[in-house]
Short mmCIF file of C-alpha atoms in Angstrom, two decimals:
data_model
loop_
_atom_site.label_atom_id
_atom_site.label_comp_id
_atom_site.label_asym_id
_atom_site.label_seq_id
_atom_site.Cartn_x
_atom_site.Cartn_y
_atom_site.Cartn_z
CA UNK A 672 -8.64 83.04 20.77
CA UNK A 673 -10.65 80.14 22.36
CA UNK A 674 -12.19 77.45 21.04
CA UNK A 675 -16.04 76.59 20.49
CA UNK A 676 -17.45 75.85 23.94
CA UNK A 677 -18.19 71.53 24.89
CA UNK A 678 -21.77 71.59 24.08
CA UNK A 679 -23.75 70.50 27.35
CA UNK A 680 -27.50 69.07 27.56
CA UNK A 681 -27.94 70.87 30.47
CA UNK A 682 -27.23 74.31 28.73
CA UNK A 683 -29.83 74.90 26.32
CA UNK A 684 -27.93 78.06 25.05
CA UNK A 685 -25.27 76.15 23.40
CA UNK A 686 -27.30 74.75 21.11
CA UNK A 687 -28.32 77.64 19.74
CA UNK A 688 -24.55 79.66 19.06
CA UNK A 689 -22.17 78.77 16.44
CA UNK A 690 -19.30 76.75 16.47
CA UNK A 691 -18.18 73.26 16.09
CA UNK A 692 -19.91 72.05 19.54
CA UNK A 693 -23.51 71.97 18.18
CA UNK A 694 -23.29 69.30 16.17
CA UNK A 695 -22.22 67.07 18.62
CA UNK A 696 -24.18 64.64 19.34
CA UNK A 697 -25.82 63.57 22.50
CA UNK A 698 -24.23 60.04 24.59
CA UNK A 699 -27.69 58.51 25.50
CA UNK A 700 -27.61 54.96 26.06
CA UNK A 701 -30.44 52.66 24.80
CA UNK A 702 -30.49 50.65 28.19
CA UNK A 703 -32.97 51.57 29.95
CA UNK A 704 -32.64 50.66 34.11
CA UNK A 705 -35.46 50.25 36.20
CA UNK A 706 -34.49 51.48 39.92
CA UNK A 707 -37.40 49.94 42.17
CA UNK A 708 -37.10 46.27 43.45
CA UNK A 709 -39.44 44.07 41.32
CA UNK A 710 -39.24 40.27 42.66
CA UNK A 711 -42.82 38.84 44.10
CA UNK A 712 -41.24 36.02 46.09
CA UNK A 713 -45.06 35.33 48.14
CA UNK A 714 -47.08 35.85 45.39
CA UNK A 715 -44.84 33.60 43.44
CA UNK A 716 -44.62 30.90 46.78
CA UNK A 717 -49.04 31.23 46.15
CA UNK A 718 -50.56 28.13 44.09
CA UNK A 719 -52.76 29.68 41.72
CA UNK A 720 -56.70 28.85 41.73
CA UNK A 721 -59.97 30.32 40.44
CA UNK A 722 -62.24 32.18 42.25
CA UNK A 723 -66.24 32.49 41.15
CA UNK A 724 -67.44 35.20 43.84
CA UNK A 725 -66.57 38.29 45.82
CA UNK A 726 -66.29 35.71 48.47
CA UNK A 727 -63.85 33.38 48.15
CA UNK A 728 -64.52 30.13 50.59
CA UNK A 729 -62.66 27.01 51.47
CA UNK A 730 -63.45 24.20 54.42
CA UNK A 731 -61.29 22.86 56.98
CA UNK A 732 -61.43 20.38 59.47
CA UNK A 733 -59.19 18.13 61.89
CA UNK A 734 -59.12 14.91 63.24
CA UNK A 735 -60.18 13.78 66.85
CA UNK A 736 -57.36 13.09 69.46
CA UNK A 737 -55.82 10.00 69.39
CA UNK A 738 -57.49 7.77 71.92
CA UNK A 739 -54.84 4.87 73.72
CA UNK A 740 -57.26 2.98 76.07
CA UNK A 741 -59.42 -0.71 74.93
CA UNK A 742 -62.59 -1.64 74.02
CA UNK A 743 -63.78 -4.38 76.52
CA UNK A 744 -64.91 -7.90 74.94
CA UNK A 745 -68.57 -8.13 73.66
CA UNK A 746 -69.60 -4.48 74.60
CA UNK A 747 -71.90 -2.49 72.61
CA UNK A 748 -72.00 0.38 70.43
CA UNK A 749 -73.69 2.74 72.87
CA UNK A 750 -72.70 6.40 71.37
CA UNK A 751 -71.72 7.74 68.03
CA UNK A 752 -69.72 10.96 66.92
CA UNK A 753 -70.45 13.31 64.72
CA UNK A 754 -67.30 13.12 62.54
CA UNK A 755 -68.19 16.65 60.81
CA UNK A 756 -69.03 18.41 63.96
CA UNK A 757 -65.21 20.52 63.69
CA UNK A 758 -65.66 21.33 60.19
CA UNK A 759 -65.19 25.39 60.04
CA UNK A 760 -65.47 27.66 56.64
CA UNK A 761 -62.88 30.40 55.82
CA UNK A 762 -62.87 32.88 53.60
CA UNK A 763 -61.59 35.65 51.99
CA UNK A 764 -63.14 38.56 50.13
CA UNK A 765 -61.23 39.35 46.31
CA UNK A 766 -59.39 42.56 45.56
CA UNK A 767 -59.46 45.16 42.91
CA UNK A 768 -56.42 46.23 41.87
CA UNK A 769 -56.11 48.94 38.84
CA UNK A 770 -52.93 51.04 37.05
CA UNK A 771 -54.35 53.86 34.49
CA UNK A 772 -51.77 54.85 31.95
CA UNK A 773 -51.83 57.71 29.56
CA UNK A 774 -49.29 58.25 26.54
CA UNK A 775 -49.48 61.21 24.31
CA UNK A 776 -49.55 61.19 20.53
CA UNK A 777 -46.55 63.01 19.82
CA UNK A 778 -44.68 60.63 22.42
CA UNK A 779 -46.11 57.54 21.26
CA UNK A 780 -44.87 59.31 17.51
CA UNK A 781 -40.83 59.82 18.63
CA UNK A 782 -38.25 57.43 18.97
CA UNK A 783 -37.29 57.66 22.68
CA UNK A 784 -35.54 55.00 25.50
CA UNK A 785 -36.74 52.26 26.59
CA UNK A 786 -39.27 53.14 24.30
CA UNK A 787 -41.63 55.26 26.30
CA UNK A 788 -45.10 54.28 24.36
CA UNK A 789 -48.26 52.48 24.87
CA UNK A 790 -47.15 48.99 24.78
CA UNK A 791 -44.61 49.32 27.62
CA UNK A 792 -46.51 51.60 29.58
CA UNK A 793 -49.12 48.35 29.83
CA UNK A 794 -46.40 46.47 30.52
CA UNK A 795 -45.00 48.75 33.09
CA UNK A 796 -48.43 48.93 34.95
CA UNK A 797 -48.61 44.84 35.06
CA UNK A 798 -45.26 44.60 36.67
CA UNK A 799 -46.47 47.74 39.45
CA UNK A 800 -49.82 45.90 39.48
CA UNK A 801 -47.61 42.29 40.68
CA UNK A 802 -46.12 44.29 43.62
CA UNK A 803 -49.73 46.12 44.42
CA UNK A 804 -50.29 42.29 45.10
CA UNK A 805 -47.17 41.18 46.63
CA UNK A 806 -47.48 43.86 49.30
CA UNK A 807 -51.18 43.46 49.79
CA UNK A 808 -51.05 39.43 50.51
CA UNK A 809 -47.84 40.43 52.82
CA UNK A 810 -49.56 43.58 54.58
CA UNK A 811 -51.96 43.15 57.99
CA UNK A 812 -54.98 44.36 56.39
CA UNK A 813 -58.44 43.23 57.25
CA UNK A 814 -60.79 42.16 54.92
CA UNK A 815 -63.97 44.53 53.69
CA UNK A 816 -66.59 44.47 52.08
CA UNK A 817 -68.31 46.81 49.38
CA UNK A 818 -70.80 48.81 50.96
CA UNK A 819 -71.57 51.86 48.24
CA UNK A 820 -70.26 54.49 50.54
CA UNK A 821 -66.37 54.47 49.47
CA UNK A 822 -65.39 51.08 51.30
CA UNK A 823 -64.05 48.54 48.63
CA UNK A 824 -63.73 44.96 48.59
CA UNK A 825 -60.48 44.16 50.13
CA UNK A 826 -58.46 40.76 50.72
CA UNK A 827 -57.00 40.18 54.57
CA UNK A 828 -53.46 39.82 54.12
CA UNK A 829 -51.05 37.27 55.91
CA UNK A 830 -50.34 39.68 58.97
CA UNK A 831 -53.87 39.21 59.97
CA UNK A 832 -54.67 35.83 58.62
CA UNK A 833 -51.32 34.72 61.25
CA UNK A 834 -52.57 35.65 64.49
CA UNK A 835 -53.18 34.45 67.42
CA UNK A 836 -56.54 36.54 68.34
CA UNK A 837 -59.90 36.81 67.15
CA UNK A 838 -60.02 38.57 63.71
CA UNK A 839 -62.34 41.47 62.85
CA UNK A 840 -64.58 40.01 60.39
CA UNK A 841 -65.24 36.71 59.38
CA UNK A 842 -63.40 35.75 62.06
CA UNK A 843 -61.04 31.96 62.42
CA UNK A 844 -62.53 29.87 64.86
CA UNK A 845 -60.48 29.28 67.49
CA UNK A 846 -59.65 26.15 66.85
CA UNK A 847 -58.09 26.50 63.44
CA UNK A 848 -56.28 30.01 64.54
CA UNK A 849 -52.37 30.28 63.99
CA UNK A 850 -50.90 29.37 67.84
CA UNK A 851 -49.20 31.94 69.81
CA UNK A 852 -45.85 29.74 69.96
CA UNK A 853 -45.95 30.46 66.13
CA UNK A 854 -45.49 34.29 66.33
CA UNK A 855 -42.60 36.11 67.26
CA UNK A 856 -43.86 39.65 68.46
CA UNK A 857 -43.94 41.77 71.59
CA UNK A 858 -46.09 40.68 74.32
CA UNK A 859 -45.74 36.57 73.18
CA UNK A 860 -44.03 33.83 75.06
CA UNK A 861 -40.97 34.87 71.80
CA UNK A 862 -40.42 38.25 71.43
CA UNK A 863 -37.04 38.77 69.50
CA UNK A 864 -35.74 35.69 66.61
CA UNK A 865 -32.72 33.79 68.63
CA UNK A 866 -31.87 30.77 66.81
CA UNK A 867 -33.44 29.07 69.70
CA UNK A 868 -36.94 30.88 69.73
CA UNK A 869 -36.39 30.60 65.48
CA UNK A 870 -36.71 26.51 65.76
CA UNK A 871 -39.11 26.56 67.91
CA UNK A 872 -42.03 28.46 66.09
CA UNK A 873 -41.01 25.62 63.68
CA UNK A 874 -41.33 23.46 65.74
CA UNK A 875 -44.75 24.79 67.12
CA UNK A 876 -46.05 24.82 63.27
CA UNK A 877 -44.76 21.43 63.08
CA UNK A 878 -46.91 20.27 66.12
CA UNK A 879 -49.75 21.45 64.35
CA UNK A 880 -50.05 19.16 60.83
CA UNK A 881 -47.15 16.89 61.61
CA UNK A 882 -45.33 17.20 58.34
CA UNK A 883 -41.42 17.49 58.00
CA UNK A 884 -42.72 20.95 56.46
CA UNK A 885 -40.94 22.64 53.32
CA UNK A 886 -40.86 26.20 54.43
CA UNK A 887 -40.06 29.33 53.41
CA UNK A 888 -38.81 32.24 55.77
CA UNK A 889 -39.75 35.55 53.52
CA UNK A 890 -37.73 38.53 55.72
CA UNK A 891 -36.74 41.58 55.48
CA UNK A 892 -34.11 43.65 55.77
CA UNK A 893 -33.11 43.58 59.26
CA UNK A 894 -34.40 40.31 59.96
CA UNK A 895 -32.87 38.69 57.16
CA UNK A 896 -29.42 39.99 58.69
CA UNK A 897 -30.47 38.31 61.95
CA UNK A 898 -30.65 35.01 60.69
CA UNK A 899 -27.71 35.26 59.21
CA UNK A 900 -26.29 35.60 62.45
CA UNK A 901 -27.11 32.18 63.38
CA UNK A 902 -24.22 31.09 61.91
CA UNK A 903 -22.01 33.28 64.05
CA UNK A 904 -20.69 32.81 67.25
CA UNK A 905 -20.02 36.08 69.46
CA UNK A 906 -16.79 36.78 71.03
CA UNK A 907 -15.99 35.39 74.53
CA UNK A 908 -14.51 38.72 76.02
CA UNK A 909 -15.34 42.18 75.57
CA UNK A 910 -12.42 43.71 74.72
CA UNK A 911 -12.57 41.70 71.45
CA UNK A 912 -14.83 43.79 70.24
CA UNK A 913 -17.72 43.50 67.33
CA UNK A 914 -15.74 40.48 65.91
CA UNK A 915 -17.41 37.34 65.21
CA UNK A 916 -15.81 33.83 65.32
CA UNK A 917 -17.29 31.26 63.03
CA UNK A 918 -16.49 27.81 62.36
CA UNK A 919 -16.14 26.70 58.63
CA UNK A 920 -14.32 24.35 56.80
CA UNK A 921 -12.19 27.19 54.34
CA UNK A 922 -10.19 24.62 51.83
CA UNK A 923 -12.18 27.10 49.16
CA UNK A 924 -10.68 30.16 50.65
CA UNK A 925 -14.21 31.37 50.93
CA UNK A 926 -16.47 32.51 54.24
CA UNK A 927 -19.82 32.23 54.26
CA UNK A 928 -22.12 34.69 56.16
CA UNK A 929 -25.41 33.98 54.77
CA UNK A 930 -27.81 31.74 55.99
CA UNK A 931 -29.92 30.63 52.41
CA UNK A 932 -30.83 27.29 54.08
CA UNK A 933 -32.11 26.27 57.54
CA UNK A 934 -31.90 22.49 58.56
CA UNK A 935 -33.69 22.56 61.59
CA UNK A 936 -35.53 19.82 63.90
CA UNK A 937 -38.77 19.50 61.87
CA UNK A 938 -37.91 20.43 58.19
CA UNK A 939 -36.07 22.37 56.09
CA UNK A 940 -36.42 25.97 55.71
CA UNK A 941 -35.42 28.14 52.52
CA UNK A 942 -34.64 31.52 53.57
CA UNK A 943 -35.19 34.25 50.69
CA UNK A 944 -35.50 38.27 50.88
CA UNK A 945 -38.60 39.98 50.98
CA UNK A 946 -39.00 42.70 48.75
CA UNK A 947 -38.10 45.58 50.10
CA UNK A 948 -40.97 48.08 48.77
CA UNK A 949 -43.64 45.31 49.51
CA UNK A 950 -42.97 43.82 52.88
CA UNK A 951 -44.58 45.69 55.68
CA UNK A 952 -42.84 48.88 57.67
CA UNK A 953 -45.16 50.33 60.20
CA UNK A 954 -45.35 46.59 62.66
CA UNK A 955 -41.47 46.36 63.30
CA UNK A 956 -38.43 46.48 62.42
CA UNK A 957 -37.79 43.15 62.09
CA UNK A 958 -40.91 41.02 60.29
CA UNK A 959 -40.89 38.19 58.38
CA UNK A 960 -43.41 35.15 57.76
CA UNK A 961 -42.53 31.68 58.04
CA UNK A 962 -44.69 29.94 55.13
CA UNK A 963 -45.87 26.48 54.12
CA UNK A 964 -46.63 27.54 49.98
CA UNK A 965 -48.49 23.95 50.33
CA UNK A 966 -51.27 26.04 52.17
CA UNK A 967 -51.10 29.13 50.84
CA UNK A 968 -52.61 30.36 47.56
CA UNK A 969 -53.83 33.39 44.93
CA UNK A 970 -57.44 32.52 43.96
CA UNK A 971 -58.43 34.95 40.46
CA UNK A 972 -61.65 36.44 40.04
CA UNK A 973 -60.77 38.35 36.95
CA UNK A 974 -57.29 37.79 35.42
CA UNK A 975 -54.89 40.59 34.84
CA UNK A 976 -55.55 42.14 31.43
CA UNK A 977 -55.40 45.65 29.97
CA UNK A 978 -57.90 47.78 28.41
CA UNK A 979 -57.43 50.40 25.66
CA UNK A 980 -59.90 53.31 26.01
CA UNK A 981 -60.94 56.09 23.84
CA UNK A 982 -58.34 58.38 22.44
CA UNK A 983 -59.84 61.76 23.03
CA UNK A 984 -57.09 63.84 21.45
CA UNK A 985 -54.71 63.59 24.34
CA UNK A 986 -53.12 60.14 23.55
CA UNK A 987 -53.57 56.62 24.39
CA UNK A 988 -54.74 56.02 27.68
CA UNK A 989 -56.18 52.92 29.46
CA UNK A 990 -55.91 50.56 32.24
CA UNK A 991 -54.91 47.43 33.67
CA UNK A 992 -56.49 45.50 36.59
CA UNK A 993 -57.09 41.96 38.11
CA UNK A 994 -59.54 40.45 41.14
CA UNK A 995 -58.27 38.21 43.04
CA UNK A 996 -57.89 37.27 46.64
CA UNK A 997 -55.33 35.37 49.39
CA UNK A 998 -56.40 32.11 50.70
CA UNK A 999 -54.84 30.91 54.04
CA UNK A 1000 -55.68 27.33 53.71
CA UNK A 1001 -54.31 26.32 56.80
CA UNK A 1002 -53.54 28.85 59.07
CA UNK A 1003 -52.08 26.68 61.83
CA UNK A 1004 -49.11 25.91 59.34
CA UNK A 1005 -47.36 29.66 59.26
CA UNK A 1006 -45.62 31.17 61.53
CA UNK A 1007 -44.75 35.41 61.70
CA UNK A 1008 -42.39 37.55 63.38
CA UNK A 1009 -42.51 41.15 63.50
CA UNK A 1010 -40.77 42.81 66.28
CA UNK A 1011 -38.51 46.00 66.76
#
């Protein structure tokens, strides 16, 4: 004669027969995984400021060429400059950004996972509301502007802000507009990232504020597997084969075939991974920005903060939301590439 049956959560009968397998219990574990990527590395890269308006404005300005010939003995002031006649305003109009969450009474009443109630279903909707950010500041949105007809208020993210042409509204004077030697895209003096083409959109962002910049390269995917073939040499003769040769010192018995850090002719650059779910699909393959966080930041309107609304009989419910916009304070000291 057989014995009971193995009860199985997937078999709903089982548990209602006899036998010794229905009171075994079930293996759940109390870790709970979350299977999305979560990091923020350009929002986190943003200084962090107020803004006061839907509008949020800064000023810029630059400095006249440098001038190499005399003044001749005894002669007059004859002409003056307007020192402020280059001054340009940018701006940037703030975001809202909203999760809803609901949570019934009789789940907010068991003990489940995770848990599964109100308190981390706030929590949950801050940490979606962070990437709703992250890939907003990274996307090539333009800017709107509330009109009462179904248009919102929306922030111009970095792919637009980097550019080399004219932008929609509220456009950068020319003068202060990212160079094309910056971008790496299709139809540009650079149109794939060699190492070679790589430096020199540093270099052209260095040519443009003079610093030995700190920068950070945010890729992803595919790019980020480019530059780490900068480090790689490719094989001589064909019949070698997809092998590459690489020269390291190995007294640690380890090969390295990342590239995390980029000493290059005008700075250093710290290479990091963009996240996957956030950095922008539909422009290339490849894309990545090149970023000075010394000129970038996340100006709030209203800070992120959730609020509990009526329970109507179905369960908690509410929201949580934050306005806030990108500011591009220099956009001359970025650089993009988004090719495929």
């Amino acid at each position: 004669m057989p014995i009971s049956s193995t009860y199985s959560p997937n078999a709903p009968a089982a548990k209602t027969g006899t036998g010794s397998a229905v009171s075994n219990r079930e293996d759940l574990s109390n870790e709970l995984s979350l299977l999305a990527p979560e990091e923020t590395p350009i929002l986190s890269l943003c200084s962090k400021g107020k803004a006061t308006a839907t509008f949020s404005e800064w000023t810029v300005d630059s400095l006249a060429s440098p001038v190499t010939t005399g003044i001749s003995e005894g002669s007059d002031v004859t002409s003056f400059s307007d020192k402020f006649a280059d001054r340009a305003r940018l701006g940037n109009y703030v975001q809202l950004m909203r999760r809803d969450y609901l949570v019934s009474n009789l789940q907010q009443a068991v003990t489940s996972v995770g848990p599964a109630n109100v308190a981390q279903a706030e929590a949950k909707s801050m940490r979606e509301i962070k990437r709703d950010i992250e890939a907003t500041i990274a996307s090539s949105n333009e800017m709107t502007v509330e009109n009462g007809a179904g248009t919102p208020y929306g922030m111009r993210g970095l792919g637009k802000w980097i550019q080399d042409s004219a932008q929609a509204t509220n456009p950068v004077p020319v003068a202060y507009r990212t160079p094309e030697l910056s971008i790496i895209e299709s139809g540009n003096t650079y149109t794939t990232a060699t190492e070679s083409n790589f430096n020199a959109v540093i270099g052209s962002i260095f040519s443009k504020n003079g610093e030995m910049n700190s920068l950070t390269f945010v890729a992803n995917t595919a790019l980020r597997q480019v530059i780490s073939n900068f480090s790689r040499s490719a094989p001589v003769s064909a019949t070698v084969g997809s092998v590459y040769n690489i020269n390291q010192d190995a007294t640690s018995k380890t090969i390295t075939l990342s590239v995390n850090l980029y000493d290059s002719d005008f700075g250093m650059v710290k290479i990091v991974n963009g996240n996957p779910s956030c950095m922008p699909t539909g422009s290339g393959t490849n894309f990545g920005y090149v970023l000075n966080p010394k000129y970038i930041a996340f100006n709030t309107l209203i800070p992120m903060g959730a609020t509990r609304l009526e329970n109507q009989g179905g369960g908690e419910r509410g929201f949580v939301d934050v306005a806030g916009t990108l500011c591009v304070k220099h956009p001359q000291a970025h650089g993009k590439i988004a090719y495929t």
